[in-house]
Tab-separated table of C-alpha atoms in Angstrom:
chain	number	residue	atom	x	y	z
A	48	MET	CA	103.016	107.791	94.839
A	49	LEU	CA	102.075	110.320	92.187
A	50	ASP	CA	101.889	113.337	94.498
A	51	ASP	CA	105.684	113.284	94.882
A	52	ASN	CA	106.390	112.472	91.229
A	53	ALA	CA	107.998	115.342	89.285
A	54	ASP	CA	106.488	114.204	85.983
A	55	PHE	CA	103.012	114.047	87.498
A	56	LYS	CA	103.462	117.530	88.975
A	57	THR	CA	104.438	118.918	85.562
A	58	ILE	CA	101.316	117.427	83.989
A	59	ASN	CA	98.989	118.312	86.866
A	60	ASP	CA	100.189	121.923	87.052
A	61	ALA	CA	99.508	122.434	83.340
A	62	HIS	CA	96.356	120.288	83.065
A	63	PRO	CA	94.702	119.557	86.444
A	64	HIS	CA	91.834	117.651	84.822
A	65	ILE	CA	94.337	115.237	83.294
A	66	GLY	CA	96.129	114.953	86.628
A	67	THR	CA	92.872	113.939	88.277
A	68	GLN	CA	92.358	111.190	85.706
A	69	LEU	CA	95.949	109.976	86.008
A	70	LYS	CA	95.602	109.631	89.767
A	71	ALA	CA	92.310	107.773	89.416
A	72	LEU	CA	93.707	105.356	86.828
A	73	TRP	CA	97.223	104.811	88.201
A	74	GLY	CA	97.845	101.115	88.733
A	75	LYS	CA	94.877	100.067	86.633
A	76	PRO	CA	94.789	98.608	83.117
A	77	GLU	CA	92.770	101.610	81.897
A	78	PHE	CA	95.770	103.876	82.541
A	79	VAL	CA	97.476	102.568	79.406
A	80	SER	CA	94.579	103.306	77.056
A	81	TYR	CA	94.032	106.720	78.665
A	82	MET	CA	97.663	107.658	78.071
A	83	LYS	CA	97.392	106.465	74.483
A	84	SER	CA	94.296	108.619	73.991
A	85	LEU	CA	96.180	111.669	75.255
A	86	THR	CA	98.927	111.320	72.681
A	87	SER	CA	96.722	110.374	69.736
A	88	ASP	CA	94.739	112.817	67.629
A	89	THR	CA	91.168	111.772	68.232
A	90	ARG	CA	89.675	115.128	67.281
A	91	ASP	CA	90.178	115.157	63.500
A	92	GLY	CA	93.127	117.527	63.668
A	93	ALA	CA	91.556	119.896	66.206
A	94	ARG	CA	93.883	118.790	69.012
A	95	HIS	CA	96.695	121.298	69.522
A	96	GLY	CA	99.035	118.995	71.376
A	97	PHE	CA	100.973	119.504	74.575
A	98	ARG	CA	103.864	121.774	75.427
A	99	GLY	CA	107.154	119.920	75.166
A	100	GLU	CA	107.752	119.490	78.879
A	101	VAL	CA	104.229	118.128	79.390
A	102	PHE	CA	104.557	115.714	76.477
A	103	PHE	CA	107.861	114.394	77.806
A	104	ALA	CA	106.404	114.114	81.321
A	105	LEU	CA	103.486	112.096	79.909
A	106	HIS	CA	105.910	109.777	78.143
A	107	SER	CA	108.051	109.394	81.247
A	108	LEU	CA	105.048	108.720	83.463
A	109	SER	CA	103.795	106.143	80.985
A	110	GLU	CA	107.169	104.389	81.109
A	111	GLN	CA	107.092	104.426	84.912
A	112	HIS	CA	103.644	102.831	84.856
A	113	THR	CA	104.885	100.174	82.433
A	114	GLN	CA	107.767	99.330	84.761
A	115	ALA	CA	105.521	99.213	87.824
A	116	TYR	CA	102.699	97.304	86.104
A	117	PRO	CA	104.174	95.308	83.199
A	118	ASP	CA	101.052	93.161	82.855
A	119	TYR	CA	99.025	96.167	81.710
A	120	GLN	CA	100.539	96.463	78.258
A	121	VAL	CA	98.431	97.165	75.215
A	122	ALA	CA	99.145	94.542	72.615
A	123	SER	CA	100.622	96.158	69.556
A	124	THR	CA	98.744	95.620	66.367
A	125	LEU	CA	100.486	94.119	63.391
A	126	ASP	CA	100.590	96.372	60.366
A	127	PRO	CA	100.397	94.023	57.386
A	128	TRP	CA	101.837	96.697	55.085
A	129	ALA	CA	104.932	97.267	57.181
A	130	THR	CA	107.556	94.741	56.236
A	131	SER	CA	111.278	94.636	56.641
A	132	VAL	CA	113.959	92.856	54.689
A	133	GLY	CA	114.395	89.370	56.015
A	134	GLU	CA	110.858	88.962	57.317
A	135	TYR	CA	109.986	86.585	54.540
A	136	ARG	CA	112.185	83.695	53.666
A	137	ALA	CA	112.021	81.664	50.483
A	138	THR	CA	111.418	78.010	51.180
């Protein structure tokens, strides 16, 4: 499936080592955490980031994986400091 995917080709052409990992993890729960690791700074600011077209291709490919494999979602964590008006009601 990925070999014919334009987003995958964009990523693989720019970063073949990432393309190899994406192909190995496609359709597996680990794909989600790998994608998250690619877009998070895990190198104490040393990560330079991706060119725009690669970043957008990563996002698009992640969305495609979510649609194809909805059970492989990472549960979002609740931020106790983030509140919005109306979250708390007086009783």
